[in-house]
Short mmCIF file of C-alpha atoms in Angstrom, two decimals:
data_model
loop_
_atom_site.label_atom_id
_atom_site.label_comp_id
_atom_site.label_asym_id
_atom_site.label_seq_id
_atom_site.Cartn_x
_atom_site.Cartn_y
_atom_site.Cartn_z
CA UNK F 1 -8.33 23.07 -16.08
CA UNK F 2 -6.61 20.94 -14.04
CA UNK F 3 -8.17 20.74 -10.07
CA UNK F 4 -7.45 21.23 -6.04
CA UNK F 5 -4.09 19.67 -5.67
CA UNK F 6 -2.83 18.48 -2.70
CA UNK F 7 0.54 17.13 -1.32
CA UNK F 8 1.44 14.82 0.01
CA UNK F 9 -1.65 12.72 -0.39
CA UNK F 10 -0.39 10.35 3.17
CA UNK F 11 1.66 11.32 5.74
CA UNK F 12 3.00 9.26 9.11
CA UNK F 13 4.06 11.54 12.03
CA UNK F 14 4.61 10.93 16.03
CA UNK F 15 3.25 12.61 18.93
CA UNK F 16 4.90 16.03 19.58
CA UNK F 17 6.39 16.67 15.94
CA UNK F 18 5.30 18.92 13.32
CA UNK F 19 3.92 18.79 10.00
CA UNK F 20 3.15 21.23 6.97
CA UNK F 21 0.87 20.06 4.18
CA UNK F 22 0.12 21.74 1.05
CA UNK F 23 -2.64 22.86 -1.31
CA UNK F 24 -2.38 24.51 -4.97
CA UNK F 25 -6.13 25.51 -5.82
CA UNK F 26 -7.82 25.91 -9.21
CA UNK F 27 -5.68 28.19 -11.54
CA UNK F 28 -7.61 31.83 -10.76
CA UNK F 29 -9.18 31.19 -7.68
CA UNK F 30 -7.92 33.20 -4.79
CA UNK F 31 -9.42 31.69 -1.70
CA UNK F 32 -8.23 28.68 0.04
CA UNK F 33 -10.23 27.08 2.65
CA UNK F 34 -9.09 24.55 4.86
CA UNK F 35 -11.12 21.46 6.73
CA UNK F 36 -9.91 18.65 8.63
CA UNK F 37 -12.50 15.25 8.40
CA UNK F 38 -12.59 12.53 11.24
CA UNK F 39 -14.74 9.55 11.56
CA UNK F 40 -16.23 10.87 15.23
CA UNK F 41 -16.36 15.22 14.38
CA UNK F 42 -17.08 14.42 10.50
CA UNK F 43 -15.50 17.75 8.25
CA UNK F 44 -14.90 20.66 10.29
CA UNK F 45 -13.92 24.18 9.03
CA UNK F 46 -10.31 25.06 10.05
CA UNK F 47 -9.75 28.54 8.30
CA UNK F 48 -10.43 30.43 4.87
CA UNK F 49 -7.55 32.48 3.24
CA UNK F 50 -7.81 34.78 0.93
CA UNK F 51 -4.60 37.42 -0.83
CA UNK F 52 -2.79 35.99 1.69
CA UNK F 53 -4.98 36.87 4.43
CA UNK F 54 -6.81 34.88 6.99
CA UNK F 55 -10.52 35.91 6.44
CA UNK F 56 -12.33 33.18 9.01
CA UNK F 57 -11.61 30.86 11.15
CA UNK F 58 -12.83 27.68 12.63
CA UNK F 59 -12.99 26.21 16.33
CA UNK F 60 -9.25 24.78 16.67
CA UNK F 61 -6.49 25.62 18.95
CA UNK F 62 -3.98 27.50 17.73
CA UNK F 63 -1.73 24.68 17.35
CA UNK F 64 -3.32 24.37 13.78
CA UNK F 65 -1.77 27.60 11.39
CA UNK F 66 -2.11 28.25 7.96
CA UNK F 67 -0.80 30.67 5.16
CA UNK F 68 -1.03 31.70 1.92
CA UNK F 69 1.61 32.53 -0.82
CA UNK F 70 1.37 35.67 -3.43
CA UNK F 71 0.78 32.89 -6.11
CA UNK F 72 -3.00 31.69 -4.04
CA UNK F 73 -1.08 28.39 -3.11
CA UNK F 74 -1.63 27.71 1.04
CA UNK F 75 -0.04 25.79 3.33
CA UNK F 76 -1.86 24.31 6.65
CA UNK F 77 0.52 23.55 9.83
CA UNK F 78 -0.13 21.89 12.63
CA UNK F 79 2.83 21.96 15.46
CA UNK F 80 3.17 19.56 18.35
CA UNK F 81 1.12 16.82 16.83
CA UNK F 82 -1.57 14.80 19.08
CA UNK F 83 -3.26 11.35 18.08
CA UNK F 84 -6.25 13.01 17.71
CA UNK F 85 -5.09 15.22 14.79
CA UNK F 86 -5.36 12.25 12.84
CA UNK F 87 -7.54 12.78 9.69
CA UNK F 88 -8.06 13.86 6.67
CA UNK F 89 -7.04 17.26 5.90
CA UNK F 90 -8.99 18.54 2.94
CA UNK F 91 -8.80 21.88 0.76
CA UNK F 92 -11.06 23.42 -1.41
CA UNK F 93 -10.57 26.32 -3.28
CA UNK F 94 -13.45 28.97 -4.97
CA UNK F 95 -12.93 32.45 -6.83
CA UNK F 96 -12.94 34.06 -3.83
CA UNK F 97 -15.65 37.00 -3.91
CA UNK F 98 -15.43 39.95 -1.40
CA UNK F 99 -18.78 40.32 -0.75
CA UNK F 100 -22.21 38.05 0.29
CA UNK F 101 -23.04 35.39 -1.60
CA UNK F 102 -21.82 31.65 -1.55
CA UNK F 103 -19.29 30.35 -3.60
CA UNK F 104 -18.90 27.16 -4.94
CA UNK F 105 -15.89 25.45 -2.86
CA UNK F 106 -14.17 22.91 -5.16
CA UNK F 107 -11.90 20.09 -2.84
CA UNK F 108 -8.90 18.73 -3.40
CA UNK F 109 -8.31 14.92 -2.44
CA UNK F 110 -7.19 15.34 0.88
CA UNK F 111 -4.20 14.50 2.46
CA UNK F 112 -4.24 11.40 4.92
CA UNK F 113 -2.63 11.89 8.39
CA UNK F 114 -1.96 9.33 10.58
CA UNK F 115 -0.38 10.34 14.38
CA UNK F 116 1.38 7.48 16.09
CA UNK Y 1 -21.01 26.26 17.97
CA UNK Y 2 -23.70 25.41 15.06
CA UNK Y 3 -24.71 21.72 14.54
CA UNK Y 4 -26.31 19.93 11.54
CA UNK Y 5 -28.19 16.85 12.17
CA UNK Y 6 -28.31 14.62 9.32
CA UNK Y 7 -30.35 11.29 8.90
CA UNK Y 8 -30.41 8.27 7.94
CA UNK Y 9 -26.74 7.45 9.27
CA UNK Y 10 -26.69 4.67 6.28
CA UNK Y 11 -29.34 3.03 4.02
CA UNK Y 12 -29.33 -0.24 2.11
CA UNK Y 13 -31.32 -0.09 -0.95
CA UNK Y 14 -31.86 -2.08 -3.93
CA UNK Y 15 -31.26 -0.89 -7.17
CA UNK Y 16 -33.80 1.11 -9.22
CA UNK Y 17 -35.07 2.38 -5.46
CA UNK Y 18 -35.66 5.85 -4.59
CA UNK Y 19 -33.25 8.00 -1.74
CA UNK Y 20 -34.28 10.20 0.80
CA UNK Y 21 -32.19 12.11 2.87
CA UNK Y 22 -32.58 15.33 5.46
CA UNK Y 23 -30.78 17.48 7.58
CA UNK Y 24 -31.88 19.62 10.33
CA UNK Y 25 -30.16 22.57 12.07
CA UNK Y 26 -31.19 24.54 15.33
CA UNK Y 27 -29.89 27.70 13.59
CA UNK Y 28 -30.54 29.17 10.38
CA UNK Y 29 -28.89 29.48 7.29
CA UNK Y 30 -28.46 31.28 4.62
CA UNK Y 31 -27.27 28.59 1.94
CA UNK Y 32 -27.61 25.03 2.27
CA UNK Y 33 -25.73 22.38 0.14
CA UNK Y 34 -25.22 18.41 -0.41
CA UNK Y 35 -22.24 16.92 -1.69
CA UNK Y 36 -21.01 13.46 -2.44
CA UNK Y 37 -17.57 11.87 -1.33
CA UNK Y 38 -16.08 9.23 -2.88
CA UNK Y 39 -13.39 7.30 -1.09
CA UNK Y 40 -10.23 8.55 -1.67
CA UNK Y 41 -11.66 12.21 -2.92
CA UNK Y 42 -12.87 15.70 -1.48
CA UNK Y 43 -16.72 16.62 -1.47
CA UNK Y 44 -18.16 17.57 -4.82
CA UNK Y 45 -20.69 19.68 -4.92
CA UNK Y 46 -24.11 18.30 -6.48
CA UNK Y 47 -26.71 20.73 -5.35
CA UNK Y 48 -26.75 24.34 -3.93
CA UNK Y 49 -30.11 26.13 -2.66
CA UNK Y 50 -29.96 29.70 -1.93
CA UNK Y 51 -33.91 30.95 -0.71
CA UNK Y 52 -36.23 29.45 2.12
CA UNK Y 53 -38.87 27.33 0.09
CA UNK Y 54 -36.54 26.81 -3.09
CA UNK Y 55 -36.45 23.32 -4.81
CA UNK Y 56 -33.77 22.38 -6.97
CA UNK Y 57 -33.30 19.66 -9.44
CA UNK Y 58 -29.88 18.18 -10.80
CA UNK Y 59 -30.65 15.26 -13.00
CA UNK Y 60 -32.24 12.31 -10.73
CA UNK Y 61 -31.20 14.86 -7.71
CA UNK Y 62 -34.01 17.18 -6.20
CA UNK Y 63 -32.90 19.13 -3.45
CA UNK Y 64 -35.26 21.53 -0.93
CA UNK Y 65 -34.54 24.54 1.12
CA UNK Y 66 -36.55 24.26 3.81
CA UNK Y 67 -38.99 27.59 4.45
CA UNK Y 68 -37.43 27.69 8.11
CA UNK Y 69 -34.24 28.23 6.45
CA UNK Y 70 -33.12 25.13 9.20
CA UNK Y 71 -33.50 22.39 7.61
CA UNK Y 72 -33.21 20.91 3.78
CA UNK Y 73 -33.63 17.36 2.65
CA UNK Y 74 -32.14 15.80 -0.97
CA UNK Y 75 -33.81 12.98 -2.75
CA UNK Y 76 -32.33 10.36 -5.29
CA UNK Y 77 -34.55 8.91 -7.82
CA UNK Y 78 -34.05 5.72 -9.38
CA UNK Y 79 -30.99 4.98 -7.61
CA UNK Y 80 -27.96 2.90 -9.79
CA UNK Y 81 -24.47 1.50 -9.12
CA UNK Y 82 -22.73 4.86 -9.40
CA UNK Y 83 -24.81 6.58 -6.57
CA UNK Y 84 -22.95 5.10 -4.19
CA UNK Y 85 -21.04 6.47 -1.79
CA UNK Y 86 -21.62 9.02 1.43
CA UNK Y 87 -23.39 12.46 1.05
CA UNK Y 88 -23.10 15.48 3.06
CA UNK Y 89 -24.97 18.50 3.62
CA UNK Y 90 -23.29 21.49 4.72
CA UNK Y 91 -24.91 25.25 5.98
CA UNK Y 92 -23.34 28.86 5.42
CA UNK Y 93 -24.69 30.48 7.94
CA UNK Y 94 -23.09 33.95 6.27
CA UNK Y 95 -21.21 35.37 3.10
CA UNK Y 96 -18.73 34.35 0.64
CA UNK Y 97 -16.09 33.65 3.42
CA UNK Y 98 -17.83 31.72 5.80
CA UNK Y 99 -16.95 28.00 6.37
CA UNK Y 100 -19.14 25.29 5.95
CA UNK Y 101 -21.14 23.56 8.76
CA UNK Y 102 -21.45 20.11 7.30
CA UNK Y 103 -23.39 16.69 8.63
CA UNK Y 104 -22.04 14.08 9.50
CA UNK Y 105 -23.08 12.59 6.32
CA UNK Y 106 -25.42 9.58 5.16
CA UNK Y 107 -23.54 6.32 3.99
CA UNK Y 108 -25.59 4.96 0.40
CA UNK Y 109 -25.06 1.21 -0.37
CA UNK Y 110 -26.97 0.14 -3.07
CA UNK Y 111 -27.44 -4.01 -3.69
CA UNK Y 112 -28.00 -4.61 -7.19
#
C-alpha cells in the first residue's frame, strides 16, 4: 500500500506570492490533516479535512487555506507569503472515524518551503 | 492555547545505554503519543496510550500514560545505531478529529 504522498517535496517562493502544495493520503483513508513544522514553534496543527469538509482547525491566520477533492486528495494554500511561513509543511492522513476515539495519523514526507 | 513541555532538549549517549524521555502538559488529555522523525520524513508513530495509568511496550519502547492524564514519559532500552534521530510526543486533547499538540521534541545522538 503505497504511503502519504506529497508534492512538491521543495519549494522557493518570495515575500507576497502564493503557493499551493499538495497531499494524496493512504488509498481509503478519508481525512487529511495538515501541520506546518519550524525549528522555533516545532509541528503545529493547521487544519483536519474530512469528505471535503473542514472538521478543525488550528491557530493560523487565515492567510493559510486548505481543501479537499471528492477523491480524499487535499491541497494546503497559503496566499501572500511571509518569511516566517518558512517550514516544513507536513500531511498525514488516517481512516477518518466520525466519532471519539484517536486515530492513527500516518505523515507524508513533507514538503520544504523556503520564503525569500 | 495548550502547551507540551518536553525534556531533555537532546541527549548524548553511548551505545547499549538506556533513554529516558518525558513530557508534561498543564492540561489534560485524552490520548498521548511519541513518534520518531527521521530527517527528510514525517513523524511515525511508535507508541499510542489511551487510559491514565496505562503502560505500553513496543519492542525496546515502553511508553506511560501518566495517571494525571498531563503528563507521559517513553523509555528506550538498550539503545543502538538506528535509534537515532528526534522524538516527539504529541496530546489529543479530544476525538477522532482533533489535531495534535506535539513537543518540541528530544534530539537522540547515540556515540558508538
Amino acid at each position: 500500500k503505497a504511503g502519504v504522498t506529497q508534492t512538491p517535496r521543495y519549494l522557493i517562493k518570495t515575500r507576497g506570492q502564493q503557493v499551493t502544495l499538495s497531499c494524496s493520503p493512504i488509498s481509503g483513508h478519508r481525512s487529511v490533516s495538515w501541520y506546518q513544522q519550524t525549528p522555533g514553534q516545532g509541528l503545529q496543527f493547521l487544519f483536519e479535512y474530512f469528505s471535503e469538509t473542514q472538521r478543525n482547525k488550528g491557530n493560523f491566520p487565515g492567510r493559510f487555506s486548505g481543501r479537499q477533492f471528492s477523491n480524499s486528495r487535499s491541497e494546503m494554500n497559503v496566499s501572500t507569503l511571509e518569511l516566517g511561513d518558512s517550514a516544513l509543511y507536513l500531511c498525514a492522513s488516517s481512516l477518518g472515524a466520525l466519532l471519539g476515539g484517536y486515530e492513527t495519523q500516518y505523515f507524508g514526507p513533507g514538503t520544504r518551503l523556503l520564503v525569500l | 492555547g495548550q502547551q507540551l513541555n518536553q525534556s531533555p532538549q537532546s541527549m548524548f549517549i553511548q551505545e547499549g545505554e538506556d533513554v529516558s524521555m518525558n513530557c508534561t502538559s498543564s492540561s489534560i488529555f485524552n490520548t498521548w503519543l511519541w513518534y520518531k522523525q527521521d530527517p527528510g520524513e514525517g513523524p511515525v508513530l511508535l507508541i499510542a496510550l489511551y487510559k491514565a495509568g496505562e503502560l505500553t511496550s513496543n519492542g525496546r519502547l515502553t511508553a506511560q500514560f501518566g495517571i494525571t492524564r498531563k503528563d507521559s514519559f517513553l523509555n528506550i532500552s538498550a539503545s543502538i545505531p538506528s535509534d537515532v534521530g528526534i522524538y516527539f510526543c504529541a496530546g489529543q486533547s479530544g476525538g477522532g478529529a482533533d489535531g495534535l499538540t506535539f513537543g518540541k521534541g528530544t534530539h537522540l545522538i547515540i556515540q558508538p
